[in-house]
Short mmCIF file of C-alpha atoms in Angstrom, two decimals:
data_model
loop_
_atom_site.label_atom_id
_atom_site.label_comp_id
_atom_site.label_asym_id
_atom_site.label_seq_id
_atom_site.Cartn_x
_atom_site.Cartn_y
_atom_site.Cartn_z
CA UNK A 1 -11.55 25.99 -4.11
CA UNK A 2 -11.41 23.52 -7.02
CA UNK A 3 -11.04 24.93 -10.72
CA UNK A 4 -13.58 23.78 -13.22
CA UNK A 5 -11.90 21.09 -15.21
CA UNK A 6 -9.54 19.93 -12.82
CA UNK A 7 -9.64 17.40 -10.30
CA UNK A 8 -7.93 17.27 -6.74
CA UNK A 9 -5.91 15.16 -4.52
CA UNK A 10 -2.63 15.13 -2.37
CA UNK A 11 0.81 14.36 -2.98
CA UNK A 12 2.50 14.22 -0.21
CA UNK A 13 0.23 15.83 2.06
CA UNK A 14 0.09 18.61 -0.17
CA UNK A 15 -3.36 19.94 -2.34
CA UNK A 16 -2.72 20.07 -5.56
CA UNK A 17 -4.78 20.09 -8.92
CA UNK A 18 -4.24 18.43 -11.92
CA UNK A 19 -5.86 18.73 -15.27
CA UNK A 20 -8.94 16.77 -15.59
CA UNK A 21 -9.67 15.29 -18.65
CA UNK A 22 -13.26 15.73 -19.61
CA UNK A 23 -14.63 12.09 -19.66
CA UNK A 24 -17.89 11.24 -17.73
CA UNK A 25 -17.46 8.06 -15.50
CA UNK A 26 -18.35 4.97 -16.30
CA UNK A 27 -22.00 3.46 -15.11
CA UNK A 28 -21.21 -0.25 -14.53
CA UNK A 29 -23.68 -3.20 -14.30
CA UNK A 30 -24.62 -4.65 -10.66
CA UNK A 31 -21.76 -7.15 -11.55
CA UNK A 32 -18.89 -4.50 -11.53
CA UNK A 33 -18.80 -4.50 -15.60
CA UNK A 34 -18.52 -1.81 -18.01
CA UNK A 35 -20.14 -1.15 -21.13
CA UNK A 36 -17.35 -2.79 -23.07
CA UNK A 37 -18.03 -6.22 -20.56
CA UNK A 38 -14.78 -5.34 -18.97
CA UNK A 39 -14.44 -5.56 -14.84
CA UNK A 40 -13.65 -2.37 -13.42
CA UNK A 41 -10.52 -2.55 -10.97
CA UNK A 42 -13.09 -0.42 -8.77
CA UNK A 43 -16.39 -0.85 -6.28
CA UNK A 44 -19.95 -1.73 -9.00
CA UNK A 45 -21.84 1.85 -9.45
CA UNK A 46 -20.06 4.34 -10.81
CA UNK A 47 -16.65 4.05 -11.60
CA UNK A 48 -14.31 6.27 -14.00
CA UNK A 49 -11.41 4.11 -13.58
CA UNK A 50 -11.29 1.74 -16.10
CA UNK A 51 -7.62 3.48 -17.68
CA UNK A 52 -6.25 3.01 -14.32
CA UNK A 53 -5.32 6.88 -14.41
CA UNK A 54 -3.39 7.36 -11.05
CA UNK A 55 -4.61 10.94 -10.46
CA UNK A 56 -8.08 9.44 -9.88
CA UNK A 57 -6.90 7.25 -7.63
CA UNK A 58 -5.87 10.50 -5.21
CA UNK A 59 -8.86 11.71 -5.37
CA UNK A 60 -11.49 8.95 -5.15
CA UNK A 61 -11.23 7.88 -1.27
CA UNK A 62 -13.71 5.10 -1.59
CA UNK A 63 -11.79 3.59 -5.07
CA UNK A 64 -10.84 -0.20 -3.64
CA UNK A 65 -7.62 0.11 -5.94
CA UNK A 66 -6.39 3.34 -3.95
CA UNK A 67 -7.54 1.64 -0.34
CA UNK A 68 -5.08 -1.60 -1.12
CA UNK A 69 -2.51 0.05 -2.43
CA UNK A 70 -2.46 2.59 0.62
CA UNK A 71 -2.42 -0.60 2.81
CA UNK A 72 0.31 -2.69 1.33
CA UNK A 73 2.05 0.26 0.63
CA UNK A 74 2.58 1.18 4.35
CA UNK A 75 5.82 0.34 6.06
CA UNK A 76 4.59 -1.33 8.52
CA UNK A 77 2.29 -3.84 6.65
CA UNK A 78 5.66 -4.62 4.26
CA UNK A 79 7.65 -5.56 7.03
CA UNK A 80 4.94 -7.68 8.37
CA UNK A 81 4.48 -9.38 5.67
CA UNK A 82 8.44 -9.75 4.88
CA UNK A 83 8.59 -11.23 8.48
CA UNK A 84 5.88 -13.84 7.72
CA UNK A 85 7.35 -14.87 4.74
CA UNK A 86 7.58 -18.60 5.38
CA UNK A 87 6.87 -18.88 9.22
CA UNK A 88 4.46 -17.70 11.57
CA UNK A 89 5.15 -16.00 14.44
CA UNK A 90 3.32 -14.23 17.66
CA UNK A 91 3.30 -10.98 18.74
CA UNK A 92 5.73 -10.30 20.86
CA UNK A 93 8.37 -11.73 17.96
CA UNK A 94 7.06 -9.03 15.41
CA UNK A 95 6.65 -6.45 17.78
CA UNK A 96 10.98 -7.44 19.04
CA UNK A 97 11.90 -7.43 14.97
CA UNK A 98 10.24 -4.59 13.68
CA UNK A 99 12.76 -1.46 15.26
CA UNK A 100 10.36 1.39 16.34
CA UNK A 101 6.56 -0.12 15.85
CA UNK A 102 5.11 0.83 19.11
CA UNK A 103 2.03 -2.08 20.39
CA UNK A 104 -0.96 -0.20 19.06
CA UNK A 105 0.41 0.25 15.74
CA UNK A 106 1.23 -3.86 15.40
CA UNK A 107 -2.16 -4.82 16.37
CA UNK A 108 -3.79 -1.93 14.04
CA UNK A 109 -1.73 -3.50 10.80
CA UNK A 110 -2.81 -6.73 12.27
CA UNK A 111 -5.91 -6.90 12.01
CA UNK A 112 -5.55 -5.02 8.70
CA UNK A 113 -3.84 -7.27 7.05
CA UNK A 114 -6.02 -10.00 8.31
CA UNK A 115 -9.42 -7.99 7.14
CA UNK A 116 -7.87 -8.11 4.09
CA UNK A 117 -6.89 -11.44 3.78
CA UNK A 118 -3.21 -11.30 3.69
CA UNK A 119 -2.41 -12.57 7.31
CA UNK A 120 -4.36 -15.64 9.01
CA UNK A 121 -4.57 -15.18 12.89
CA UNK A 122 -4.43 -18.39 14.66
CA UNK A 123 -5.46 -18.05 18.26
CA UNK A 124 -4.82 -21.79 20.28
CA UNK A 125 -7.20 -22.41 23.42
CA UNK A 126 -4.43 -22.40 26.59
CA UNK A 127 -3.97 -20.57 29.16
CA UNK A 128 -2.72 -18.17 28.67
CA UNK A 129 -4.00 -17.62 24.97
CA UNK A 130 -1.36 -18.13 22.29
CA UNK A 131 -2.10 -16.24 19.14
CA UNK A 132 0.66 -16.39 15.83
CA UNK A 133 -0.08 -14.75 12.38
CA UNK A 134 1.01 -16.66 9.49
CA UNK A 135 0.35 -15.20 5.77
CA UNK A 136 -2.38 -16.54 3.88
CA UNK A 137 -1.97 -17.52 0.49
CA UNK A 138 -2.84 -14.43 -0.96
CA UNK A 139 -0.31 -13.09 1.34
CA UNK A 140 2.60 -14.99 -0.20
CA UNK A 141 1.14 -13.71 -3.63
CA UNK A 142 1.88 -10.38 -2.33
CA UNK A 143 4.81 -11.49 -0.79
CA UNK A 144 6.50 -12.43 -4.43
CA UNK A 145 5.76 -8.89 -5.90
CA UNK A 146 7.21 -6.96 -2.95
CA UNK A 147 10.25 -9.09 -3.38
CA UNK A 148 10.64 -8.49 -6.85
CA UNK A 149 10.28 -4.79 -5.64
CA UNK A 150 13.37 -5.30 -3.40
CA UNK A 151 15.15 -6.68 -5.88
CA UNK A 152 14.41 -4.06 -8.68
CA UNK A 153 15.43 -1.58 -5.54
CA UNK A 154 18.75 -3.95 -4.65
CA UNK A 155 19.79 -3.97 -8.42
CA UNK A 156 19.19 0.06 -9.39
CA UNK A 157 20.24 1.51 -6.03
CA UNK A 158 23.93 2.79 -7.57
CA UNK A 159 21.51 4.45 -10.57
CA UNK A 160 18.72 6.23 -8.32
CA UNK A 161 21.99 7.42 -6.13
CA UNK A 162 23.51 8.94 -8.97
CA UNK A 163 20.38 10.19 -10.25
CA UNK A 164 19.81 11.82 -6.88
CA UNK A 165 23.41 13.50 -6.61
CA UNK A 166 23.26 15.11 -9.98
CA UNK A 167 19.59 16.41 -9.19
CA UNK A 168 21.35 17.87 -5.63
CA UNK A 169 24.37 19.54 -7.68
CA UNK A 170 21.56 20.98 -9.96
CA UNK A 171 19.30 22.32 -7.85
CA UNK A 172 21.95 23.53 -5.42
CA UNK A 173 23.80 25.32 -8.58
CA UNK A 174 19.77 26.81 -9.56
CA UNK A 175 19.47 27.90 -5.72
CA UNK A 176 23.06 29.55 -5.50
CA UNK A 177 22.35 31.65 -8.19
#
């Protein structure tokens, strides 16, 4: 049952509640546009995103923000798209370099990525049919930013390691106690 004054959403898989601030939504113009004449990150209508708060983004399922970032966020679509960095390649190659990604999967983040522009799907006329994916140019956009990800990952690895031991040795110490 939801509290007055708070909103809900999931964080990993879990319900949880957080502290809604009271501020109606938004009521943008058929163009997507707040009062203010700034675009909304969101679908036009009704839209009480415009601070980017990430809480709403849990609990809005039809926000656009919260759909693409559930989509490029998924393993599977970021090792796509690191394989097609550069070259295109068919099926069967993706389906051989990406350890544990059964068929179905590969075809669903597929045709994902393709409905959402990231990944072209070029299918050639022979017998049989030869189909490679190739990214798109907003694909290679996306492709930058996940690699500057990587390397922000690459370079602070020793410091979230650390950080991760000393939270173990604490919460080990709190739970022996």
């Amino acid at each position: 049952m939801k509290s007055p004054g708070y909103s809900e959403g999931t964080v990993d898989g879990a319900r949880v509640e957080a502290a809604a601030e009271e501020r109606p939504p938004v009521v943008l113009d058929p163009g997507g546009h707040g009062p203010d004449g700034a675009a909304c990150p969101s679908a036009p209508a009704v839209c009480a995103c415009p601070d980017a708060d990430p809480f709403q983004w849990d609990t809005r399922e039809d926000c656009e923000v919260r759909q693409i970032l559930d989509r490029i966020a998924d393993k599977w679509s970021l090792l796509v798209i690191a394989l097609l960095d550069g070259r295109t390649m068919r099926f069967t190659q993706l389906r051989r370099e990406i350890d544990g990604i059964s068929q179905r999967m590969l075809t669903v983040t597929l045709r994902q990525l393709e409905r959402d522009g990231l990944v072209l799907r070029t299918v050639y006329p022979v017998v049989p049919p030869r189909v490679e994916y190739a990214l798109t140019s907003l694909g290679r956009t996306l492709h930058e930013t996940v690699h500057a990800l990587v390397e922000w990952t690459e370079a602070n690895r020793h410091e979230v390691a650390a950080a991760r031991e000393a939270y173990d040795g604490r919460t080990a110490a709190r739970d022996g106690e």
